[in-house]
């Protein structure tokens, strides 16, 4: 049985990112693999023994609540440290970093990725596409990444982390204003550190990027992406073709 942890859907479920857990479950079941989603709500302990974890997006107040709960509980941190793959989307990316800016000021993050988030001058909104960097756990990715970004966060990556992709369309993690003259931070999207993969891509991200979904499934099962039985789904291929135009 493959177990998928859906982290705090009651506060980090604003943008439909719960769909990432549904995609993982469906792609597993289509391969004949039993899979179940385990929602973990605010105030509940995060089991550290699940196979893969999904963290979604939300607003300032939700981010602060999520960061406080996940830091104090420690279950997700222990799971990540034990090698379980973790996917963080938008606010999830910011919460899993070392700190992020909210309406009440700078808030301490969970610390699973070496990234800090301050503010953009102008909201990044629209289609975003990138070429995978192949960093860390994503070494087997070779297909373009696509999603919809909608954020005001300027995320700056530290030396212990790497970007998920190099932007070919859209803004990504930050613009020139947010980067404060650090050009290396501009034109990249997402963050990869160890087995943690974070991105600003909504869509949901895994519906729009089946190779990334399968990579997380493979890692959850302890196999390589190449060892996972391929799936050919015409409607998914058509969606990607439309979005990549």
XYZ file of N, CA and C in Angstrom:
735
model
N 0.836 -1.203 0.000
C 0.000 0.000 0.000
C 0.871 1.254 0.000
N 0.669 2.117 -0.986
C 1.377 3.387 -1.057
C 0.581 4.428 -0.285
N 1.209 5.101 0.647
C 0.513 6.085 1.485
C 0.965 7.491 1.129
N -0.011 8.358 0.867
C 0.238 9.725 0.410
C -0.259 10.687 1.476
N 0.626 11.448 2.071
C 0.242 12.407 3.092
C -0.160 13.735 2.475
N -1.376 14.179 2.734
C -1.850 15.487 2.277
C -1.809 16.417 3.486
N -0.851 17.313 3.494
C -0.535 18.103 4.677
C -1.397 19.360 4.776
N -2.174 19.441 5.842
C -2.966 20.622 6.210
C -3.860 21.138 5.075
N -4.682 20.272 4.483
C -5.567 20.736 3.400
C -6.592 21.756 3.870
N -6.845 21.824 5.194
C -7.814 22.780 5.715
C -7.277 24.204 5.737
N -5.947 24.393 5.712
C -5.379 25.746 5.680
C -4.510 25.982 4.446
N -4.005 24.918 3.838
C -3.170 25.064 2.640
C -3.834 24.362 1.451
N -5.119 24.650 1.249
C -5.847 24.033 0.151
C -6.558 25.044 -0.718
N -6.075 26.273 -0.736
C -6.787 27.368 -1.390
C -6.833 27.244 -2.912
N -5.750 26.776 -3.521
C -5.616 26.875 -4.985
C -5.772 25.538 -5.708
N -6.425 24.581 -5.073
C -6.648 23.301 -5.738
C -5.430 22.409 -5.764
N -4.429 22.714 -4.929
C -3.209 21.902 -4.940
C -3.403 20.541 -4.278
N -4.559 20.325 -3.630
C -4.888 18.983 -3.142
C -4.897 17.999 -4.310
N -5.110 18.526 -5.513
C -5.132 17.689 -6.703
C -3.837 16.939 -6.933
N -2.720 17.438 -6.399
C -1.460 16.728 -6.566
C -1.501 15.354 -5.895
N -2.115 15.277 -4.726
C -2.253 13.983 -4.059
C -3.166 13.061 -4.859
N -4.226 13.619 -5.444
C -5.134 12.817 -6.267
C -4.419 12.260 -7.489
N -3.566 13.067 -8.096
C -2.806 12.615 -9.267
C -1.878 11.464 -8.887
N -1.179 11.607 -7.775
C -0.281 10.535 -7.331
C -1.064 9.245 -7.092
N -2.192 9.359 -6.407
C -3.001 8.162 -6.135
C -3.487 7.517 -7.423
N -3.995 8.331 -8.355
C -4.544 7.778 -9.596
C -3.463 7.144 -10.461
N -2.303 7.784 -10.560
C -1.238 7.228 -11.399
C -0.694 5.932 -10.785
N -0.723 5.842 -9.475
C -0.331 4.581 -8.830
C -1.368 3.498 -9.124
N -2.643 3.820 -8.936
C -3.699 2.824 -9.136
C -3.769 2.353 -10.581
N -3.492 3.239 -11.533
C -3.507 2.842 -12.940
C -2.406 1.847 -13.261
N -1.437 1.755 -12.386
C -0.369 0.763 -12.531
C -0.622 -0.481 -11.682
N -1.810 -0.547 -11.069
C -2.135 -1.690 -10.244
C -1.557 -1.634 -8.845
N -1.171 -0.429 -8.401
C -0.584 -0.241 -7.072
C -1.649 0.318 -6.136
N -1.911 -0.355 -5.035
C -2.839 0.180 -4.039
C -2.273 1.475 -3.470
N -3.092 2.505 -3.398
C -2.635 3.806 -2.893
C -3.779 4.510 -2.186
N -3.469 5.171 -1.074
C -4.460 5.897 -0.315
C -3.900 7.249 0.127
N -4.796 8.246 0.195
C -4.432 9.581 0.662
C -4.768 9.693 2.148
N -3.831 10.213 2.923
C -4.035 10.433 4.354
C -4.013 11.942 4.628
N -5.188 12.583 4.735
C -5.210 14.017 5.059
C -4.798 14.233 6.509
N -3.915 15.192 6.740
C -3.496 15.567 8.096
C -3.877 17.024 8.291
N -4.821 17.286 9.187
C -5.343 18.630 9.377
C -4.619 19.367 10.500
N -4.856 20.670 10.549
C -4.218 21.511 11.553
C -4.504 20.968 12.954
N -3.464 20.820 13.745
C -3.604 20.297 15.090
C -3.388 18.804 15.198
N -3.361 18.114 14.048
C -3.128 16.671 14.056
C -1.644 16.376 13.832
N -1.158 15.302 14.446
C 0.235 14.911 14.275
C 0.478 14.427 12.850
N 1.621 14.765 12.301
C 2.000 14.305 10.968
C 2.736 12.976 11.107
N 2.173 11.875 10.587
C 2.885 10.600 10.652
C 4.181 10.678 9.855
N 5.253 10.178 10.430
C 6.539 10.269 9.744
C 6.831 9.058 8.869
N 5.896 8.103 8.808
C 6.145 6.852 8.104
C 5.387 6.725 6.789
N 4.725 7.791 6.331
C 4.050 7.737 5.040
C 5.083 7.730 3.921
N 4.647 7.405 2.704
C 5.596 7.222 1.608
C 5.952 8.504 0.872
N 5.011 9.444 0.781
C 5.238 10.696 0.063
C 4.282 11.734 0.647
N 4.681 13.015 0.602
C 3.904 14.080 1.237
C 3.685 15.223 0.251
N 2.487 15.818 0.297
C 2.146 16.973 -0.533
C 1.717 18.135 0.360
N 2.291 19.309 0.109
C 1.966 20.524 0.847
C 1.499 21.559 -0.166
N 0.311 22.161 0.059
C -0.265 23.077 -0.916
C -0.087 24.538 -0.572
N -0.902 25.372 -1.207
C -0.785 26.822 -1.066
C -1.884 27.428 -0.219
N -1.664 28.671 0.216
C -2.648 29.378 1.031
C -2.220 30.818 1.258
N -3.001 31.552 2.038
C -2.726 32.964 2.292
C -1.815 33.135 3.512
N -1.503 34.407 3.827
C -0.564 34.724 4.904
C -0.893 34.032 6.223
N -2.131 34.210 6.682
C -2.511 33.646 7.978
C -2.380 32.136 7.979
N -2.793 31.513 6.880
C -2.688 30.060 6.755
C -1.229 29.615 6.792
N -0.364 30.374 6.119
C 1.059 30.037 6.117
C 1.638 30.061 7.523
N 1.297 31.089 8.279
C 1.824 31.223 9.634
C 1.358 30.059 10.500
N 0.068 29.717 10.423
C -0.465 28.589 11.180
C 0.225 27.288 10.790
N 0.418 27.114 9.481
C 1.049 25.881 8.993
C 2.488 25.775 9.467
N 3.237 26.862 9.365
C 4.640 26.838 9.775
C 4.771 26.520 11.260
N 3.938 27.154 12.073
C 3.997 26.911 13.518
C 3.689 25.450 13.840
N 2.646 24.917 13.214
C 2.250 23.537 13.488
C 3.332 22.551 13.049
N 3.849 22.733 11.827
C 4.825 21.775 11.301
C 6.152 21.839 12.048
N 6.543 23.020 12.501
C 7.765 23.130 13.306
C 7.595 22.426 14.648
N 6.484 22.699 15.311
C 6.269 22.145 16.642
C 6.027 20.638 16.606
N 5.286 20.173 15.601
C 4.981 18.747 15.498
C 6.219 17.931 15.127
N 6.938 18.382 14.113
C 8.185 17.743 13.722
C 8.058 16.495 12.873
N 6.838 15.998 12.648
C 6.665 14.766 11.894
C 7.134 14.860 10.456
N 6.786 15.964 9.786
C 7.201 16.130 8.396
C 8.714 16.281 8.301
N 9.304 16.949 9.260
C 10.765 17.108 9.281
C 11.441 15.752 9.423
N 10.939 14.925 10.327
C 11.519 13.593 10.518
C 11.337 12.732 9.276
N 10.174 12.854 8.623
C 9.928 12.086 7.405
C 10.908 12.479 6.304
N 11.089 13.788 6.115
C 12.024 14.265 5.093
C 13.444 13.822 5.409
N 13.831 13.912 6.671
C 15.179 13.508 7.067
C 15.403 12.009 6.886
N 14.300 11.238 6.893
C 14.390 9.793 6.678
C 14.371 9.427 5.204
N 14.249 10.433 4.326
C 14.324 10.187 2.892
C 13.009 10.132 2.164
N 11.885 10.416 2.852
C 10.595 10.424 2.163
C 10.495 11.651 1.256
N 10.006 11.486 0.022
C 9.857 12.646 -0.864
C 8.749 13.576 -0.395
N 9.006 14.875 -0.530
C 8.055 15.909 -0.120
C 7.895 16.896 -1.267
N 6.648 17.215 -1.611
C 6.343 18.214 -2.629
C 5.695 19.412 -1.960
N 6.266 20.608 -2.165
C 5.699 21.838 -1.622
C 5.331 22.790 -2.750
N 4.108 23.329 -2.704
C 3.604 24.204 -3.766
C 3.368 25.613 -3.233
N 3.952 26.623 -3.856
C 3.696 28.041 -3.607
C 3.872 28.385 -2.125
N 2.785 28.615 -1.381
C 2.932 28.882 0.045
C 3.632 27.726 0.743
N 3.409 26.510 0.245
C 4.108 25.352 0.791
C 5.608 25.481 0.631
N 6.042 25.994 -0.521
C 7.463 26.274 -0.748
C 7.980 27.242 0.310
N 7.249 28.329 0.519
C 7.693 29.351 1.460
C 7.727 28.824 2.893
N 6.713 28.070 3.266
C 6.633 27.514 4.620
C 7.777 26.531 4.882
N 8.164 25.762 3.880
C 9.225 24.764 4.062
C 10.614 25.386 4.059
N 10.707 26.663 3.725
C 11.987 27.362 3.741
C 12.406 27.762 5.141
N 13.460 28.577 5.225
C 13.968 28.997 6.537
C 13.169 30.168 7.112
N 12.647 31.029 6.228
C 11.805 32.130 6.690
C 11.018 32.686 5.513
N 9.906 33.368 5.834
C 9.103 34.010 4.797
C 8.455 35.252 5.392
N 8.097 36.184 4.515
C 7.459 37.424 4.949
C 5.939 37.266 4.917
N 5.292 37.603 6.019
C 3.835 37.618 6.106
C 3.399 39.008 6.561
N 2.103 39.220 6.689
C 1.602 40.544 7.064
C 2.132 40.993 8.425
N 2.452 40.044 9.319
C 2.970 40.391 10.643
C 4.484 40.475 10.700
N 5.129 40.332 9.546
C 6.593 40.435 9.513
C 7.246 39.140 9.070
N 8.510 38.961 9.422
C 9.257 37.771 9.038
C 8.890 36.621 9.970
N 8.551 35.486 9.365
C 8.113 34.312 10.113
C 9.111 33.171 9.882
N 9.434 32.461 10.942
C 10.338 31.317 10.829
C 9.646 30.175 10.091
N 10.348 29.584 9.121
C 9.803 28.461 8.374
C 10.197 27.128 8.983
N 9.883 26.069 8.267
C 10.143 24.706 8.748
C 11.613 24.339 8.600
N 12.288 24.922 7.608
C 13.722 24.712 7.451
C 14.121 23.480 6.659
N 13.207 22.931 5.846
C 13.562 21.777 5.029
C 14.295 22.165 3.758
N 14.177 23.420 3.349
C 14.936 23.908 2.199
C 15.640 25.206 2.583
N 16.823 25.403 2.026
C 17.624 26.598 2.290
C 17.128 27.715 1.368
N 16.040 28.341 1.774
C 15.438 29.405 0.962
C 14.699 30.373 1.867
N 14.821 31.653 1.550
C 14.093 32.694 2.267
C 13.189 33.426 1.286
N 12.037 33.872 1.760
C 11.096 34.564 0.887
C 10.791 35.945 1.436
N 11.024 36.952 0.579
C 10.672 38.334 0.903
C 9.552 38.751 -0.054
N 9.562 39.975 -0.562
C 8.431 40.435 -1.374
C 8.862 40.865 -2.768
N 8.025 40.541 -3.741
C 8.178 41.065 -5.088
C 7.629 42.495 -5.148
N 8.070 43.250 -6.130
C 7.509 44.588 -6.341
C 6.132 44.478 -6.983
N 5.959 43.475 -7.849
C 4.706 43.278 -8.568
C 4.384 41.791 -8.579
N 3.120 41.457 -8.396
C 2.703 40.056 -8.341
C 3.092 39.304 -9.607
N 3.624 38.118 -9.443
C 3.904 37.223 -10.562
C 2.660 36.387 -10.814
N 2.051 36.585 -11.958
C 0.813 35.861 -12.252
C 0.758 35.524 -13.731
N 0.471 34.269 -14.040
C 0.399 33.827 -15.423
C 1.113 32.501 -15.625
N 1.170 32.082 -16.857
C 1.838 30.828 -17.184
C 3.337 30.920 -16.892
N 3.880 29.836 -16.358
C 5.317 29.752 -16.125
C 5.808 28.416 -16.679
N 6.927 28.465 -17.378
C 7.536 27.254 -17.926
C 9.028 27.276 -17.615
N 9.589 26.087 -17.484
C 11.019 26.010 -17.208
C 11.601 24.715 -17.747
N 12.920 24.718 -17.844
C 13.673 23.524 -18.217
C 14.275 22.937 -16.949
N 14.057 21.651 -16.665
C 14.579 21.073 -15.423
C 16.095 21.227 -15.324
N 16.568 21.520 -14.122
C 18.015 21.614 -13.891
C 18.629 20.245 -13.641
N 17.796 19.277 -13.250
C 18.312 17.957 -12.900
C 18.963 17.919 -11.534
N 18.632 18.892 -10.702
C 19.250 18.977 -9.375
C 18.750 17.864 -8.465
N 19.662 17.288 -7.703
C 19.313 16.349 -6.649
C 18.387 15.239 -7.085
N 17.279 15.115 -6.406
C 16.300 14.056 -6.649
C 15.711 14.115 -8.055
N 15.803 15.287 -8.725
C 15.172 15.467 -10.037
C 16.113 15.137 -11.198
N 17.199 14.442 -10.936
C 18.204 14.182 -11.971
C 17.625 13.495 -13.210
N 16.566 12.699 -13.034
C 16.001 11.960 -14.178
C 14.995 12.780 -14.991
N 14.628 13.966 -14.533
C 13.672 14.778 -15.287
C 14.305 15.312 -16.560
N 13.613 15.160 -17.690
C 14.131 15.694 -18.955
C 13.047 16.351 -19.803
N 11.848 16.506 -19.234
C 10.749 17.146 -19.955
C 10.483 18.533 -19.381
N 10.114 19.509 -20.218
C 9.824 20.861 -19.718
C 8.756 20.844 -18.636
N 8.863 21.774 -17.711
C 7.912 21.907 -16.615
C 6.980 23.082 -16.897
N 5.701 22.915 -16.560
C 4.723 23.953 -16.880
C 3.704 24.082 -15.756
N 3.283 25.309 -15.495
C 2.281 25.543 -14.462
C 1.765 26.965 -14.537
N 1.011 27.345 -13.507
C 0.467 28.695 -13.411
C 0.952 29.302 -12.108
N 1.677 30.402 -12.196
C 2.199 31.047 -10.996
C 1.284 32.194 -10.581
N 1.171 32.384 -9.266
C 0.340 33.456 -8.723
C 0.852 33.747 -7.315
N 1.843 34.619 -7.218
C 2.462 34.856 -5.906
C 3.113 36.230 -5.845
N 3.304 36.694 -4.611
C 4.006 37.954 -4.351
C 5.333 37.715 -3.642
N 5.727 36.460 -3.533
C 6.952 36.129 -2.812
C 8.176 36.135 -3.706
N 9.240 36.747 -3.211
C 10.543 36.686 -3.889
C 11.389 35.685 -3.110
N 11.520 34.495 -3.655
C 12.239 33.427 -2.963
C 13.690 33.383 -3.416
N 14.594 33.460 -2.453
C 16.029 33.461 -2.710
C 16.619 32.164 -2.167
N 17.365 31.470 -3.019
C 17.889 30.145 -2.689
C 19.273 30.253 -2.077
N 19.490 29.539 -0.968
C 20.788 29.496 -0.313
C 21.692 28.427 -0.905
N 22.878 28.312 -0.364
C 23.908 27.432 -0.935
C 23.595 25.946 -0.796
N 22.710 25.567 0.128
C 22.402 24.148 0.329
C 21.311 23.632 -0.593
N 20.698 24.524 -1.368
C 19.602 24.138 -2.254
C 19.924 24.541 -3.687
N 19.128 24.042 -4.622
C 19.286 24.356 -6.039
C 17.906 24.604 -6.649
N 17.834 25.339 -7.765
C 16.532 25.548 -8.410
C 16.035 24.290 -9.100
N 14.709 24.160 -9.186
C 14.094 23.049 -9.903
C 14.240 23.223 -11.406
N 14.050 24.467 -11.896
C 14.097 24.699 -13.329
C 14.647 26.063 -13.691
N 15.044 26.212 -14.955
C 15.453 27.499 -15.512
C 14.297 28.034 -16.345
N 13.857 29.237 -16.025
C 12.630 29.789 -16.593
C 12.775 30.085 -18.086
N 11.794 29.633 -18.865
C 11.707 29.978 -20.276
C 10.489 30.864 -20.558
N 9.601 30.955 -19.564
C 8.414 31.815 -19.668
C 7.940 32.139 -18.265
N 7.574 33.402 -18.029
C 7.093 33.791 -16.718
C 8.193 34.358 -15.834
N 7.927 34.459 -14.542
C 8.850 35.073 -13.591
C 9.650 34.034 -12.812
N 8.965 33.079 -12.209
C 9.661 32.101 -11.371
C 9.791 32.582 -9.941
N 10.909 32.257 -9.305
C 11.081 32.539 -7.880
C 11.110 34.021 -7.545
N 11.717 34.828 -8.406
C 11.865 36.248 -8.090
C 12.126 37.067 -9.344
N 11.928 38.379 -9.220
C 12.300 39.309 -10.276
C 13.547 40.070 -9.829
N 13.975 41.039 -10.621
C 15.184 41.810 -10.291
C 15.028 42.560 -8.969
N 13.834 43.081 -8.722
C 13.596 43.823 -7.484
C 13.777 42.926 -6.261
N 13.165 41.747 -6.305
C 13.256 40.836 -5.172
C 14.651 40.275 -4.971
N 15.403 40.161 -6.066
C 16.734 39.570 -5.984
C 17.785 40.537 -5.450
N 17.473 41.849 -5.403
C 18.416 42.837 -4.864
C 19.776 42.744 -5.561
N 19.752 42.792 -6.882
C 20.969 42.814 -7.707
C 21.731 41.487 -7.733
N 21.136 40.414 -7.221
C 21.768 39.095 -7.312
C 21.205 38.392 -8.542
N 21.858 38.557 -9.679
C 21.327 38.064 -10.949
C 21.210 36.548 -10.986
N 21.981 35.835 -10.176
C 21.920 34.374 -10.165
C 20.571 33.861 -9.659
N 19.836 34.705 -8.934
C 18.538 34.306 -8.390
C 17.399 34.511 -9.392
N 17.659 35.296 -10.438
C 16.626 35.641 -11.413
C 16.593 34.594 -12.523
N 15.390 34.255 -12.981
C 15.262 33.321 -14.094
C 15.295 31.863 -13.689
N 15.059 31.584 -12.409
C 14.965 30.195 -11.968
C 13.617 29.985 -11.278
N 13.199 28.726 -11.202
C 11.887 28.407 -10.629
C 12.016 27.202 -9.711
N 11.393 27.308 -8.532
C 11.351 26.190 -7.615
C 12.649 25.980 -6.855
N 12.600 25.007 -5.959
C 13.745 24.692 -5.111
C 13.812 23.180 -4.927
N 15.029 22.642 -4.982
C 15.266 21.227 -4.710
C 16.344 21.117 -3.655
N 16.076 20.347 -2.620
C 17.092 20.071 -1.609
C 16.846 18.679 -1.063
N 17.819 17.796 -1.249
C 17.631 16.412 -0.834
C 16.456 15.810 -1.572
N 15.494 15.283 -0.830
C 14.308 14.668 -1.413
C 13.091 15.598 -1.373
N 13.335 16.899 -1.131
C 12.257 17.891 -1.079
C 12.235 18.684 -2.384
N 11.087 18.710 -3.034
C 10.908 19.431 -4.296
C 9.817 20.475 -4.096
N 10.139 21.738 -4.363
C 9.171 22.823 -4.186
C 9.072 23.642 -5.465
N 7.888 24.198 -5.693
C 7.653 24.962 -6.909
C 6.506 25.944 -6.708
N 6.476 26.996 -7.530
C 5.348 27.926 -7.549
C 4.275 27.489 -8.547
N 4.449 26.364 -9.201
C 3.520 25.933 -10.236
C 2.219 25.376 -9.653
N 1.114 26.057 -9.977
C -0.207 25.503 -9.726
C -0.664 24.803 -11.000
N -1.858 24.173 -10.916
C -2.347 23.607 -12.163
C -3.333 22.448 -12.094
N -3.281 21.499 -11.153
C -2.190 21.265 -10.198
C -0.886 20.880 -10.917
N 0.219 21.091 -10.261
C 1.522 20.879 -10.880
C 1.695 19.457 -11.410
N 1.250 18.461 -10.651
C 1.489 17.070 -11.066
C 0.550 16.633 -12.173
N -0.615 17.298 -12.312
C -1.488 17.012 -13.448
C -0.859 17.519 -14.737
N -0.149 18.634 -14.629
C 0.462 19.242 -15.801
C 1.870 18.707 -16.086
N 2.435 18.011 -15.125
C 3.800 17.499 -15.281
C 3.862 16.038 -14.835
N 3.354 15.135 -15.682
C 3.275 13.729 -15.290
C 4.633 13.102 -15.002
N 5.677 13.576 -15.661
C 6.992 12.998 -15.379
C 7.431 13.319 -13.953
N 7.129 14.528 -13.489
C 7.440 14.891 -12.105
C 6.609 14.052 -11.139
N 5.338 13.833 -11.470
C 4.491 12.982 -10.634
C 5.070 11.582 -10.523
N 5.490 11.035 -11.646
C 6.039 9.681 -11.642
C 7.380 9.611 -10.915
N 8.146 10.684 -10.992
C 9.406 10.719 -10.246
C 9.134 10.608 -8.747
N 8.148 11.358 -8.250
C 7.813 11.301 -6.831
C 7.270 9.921 -6.456
N 6.456 9.339 -7.332
C 5.958 7.986 -7.087
C 7.107 6.988 -7.010
N 8.022 7.086 -7.957
C 9.155 6.157 -7.989
C 9.978 6.278 -6.714
N 10.253 7.506 -6.307
C 11.035 7.715 -5.084
C 10.299 7.189 -3.863
N 8.977 7.356 -3.859
C 8.174 6.850 -2.746
C 8.239 5.330 -2.663
N 8.410 4.695 -3.823
C 8.467 3.238 -3.889
C 9.884 2.691 -3.789
N 10.859 3.604 -3.765
C 12.241 3.167 -3.645
C 12.840 2.636 -4.922
N 12.315 3.092 -6.084
C 12.859 2.675 -7.379
C 13.209 3.925 -8.184
N 13.891 3.725 -9.295
C 14.214 4.844 -10.170
C 13.029 5.128 -11.085
N 13.009 6.311 -11.675
C 11.957 6.675 -12.613
C 11.931 5.707 -13.790
N 13.100 5.289 -14.250
C 13.194 4.376 -15.394
C 12.566 3.021 -15.101
N 12.518 2.643 -13.829
C 11.955 1.340 -13.457
C 10.439 1.360 -13.355
N 9.846 2.536 -13.345
C 8.389 2.648 -13.196
C 7.719 2.395 -14.545
N 6.682 1.565 -14.529
C 5.955 1.265 -15.761
C 5.399 2.547 -16.373
N 5.675 2.824 -17.644
C 5.189 4.066 -18.263
C 3.670 4.062 -18.420
N 3.087 5.261 -18.392
C 1.665 5.434 -18.633
C 1.480 6.355 -19.829
N 0.670 5.939 -20.783
C 0.341 6.789 -21.919
C -1.122 7.205 -21.793
N -1.360 8.462 -21.434
C -2.721 8.966 -21.244
C -2.928 10.114 -22.228
N -3.768 9.906 -23.228
C -3.908 10.851 -24.333
C -4.338 12.234 -23.865
N -5.279 12.298 -22.904
C -5.784 13.594 -22.464
C -4.696 14.388 -21.747
N -3.816 13.717 -21.032
C -2.713 14.401 -20.357
C -1.718 14.935 -21.390
N -1.435 14.129 -22.392
C -0.523 14.566 -23.459
C -1.097 15.784 -24.184
N -2.424 15.794 -24.397
C -3.066 16.915 -25.072
C -3.014 18.172 -24.210
N -3.232 17.999 -22.900
C -3.156 19.141 -21.978
C -1.772 19.763 -22.031
N -0.738 18.936 -21.986
C 0.623 19.483 -22.034
C 0.890 20.190 -23.363
N 0.402 19.615 -24.424
C 0.602 20.258 -25.735
C -0.028 21.624 -25.783
N -1.224 21.761 -25.212
C -1.922 23.046 -25.196
C -1.192 24.053 -24.310
N -0.760 23.603 -23.140
C -0.114 24.503 -22.191
C 1.275 24.933 -22.636
N 1.940 24.128 -23.437
C 3.292 24.458 -23.878
C 3.306 25.378 -25.083
N 2.156 25.661 -25.663
C 2.094 26.560 -26.814
C 2.480 27.982 -26.411
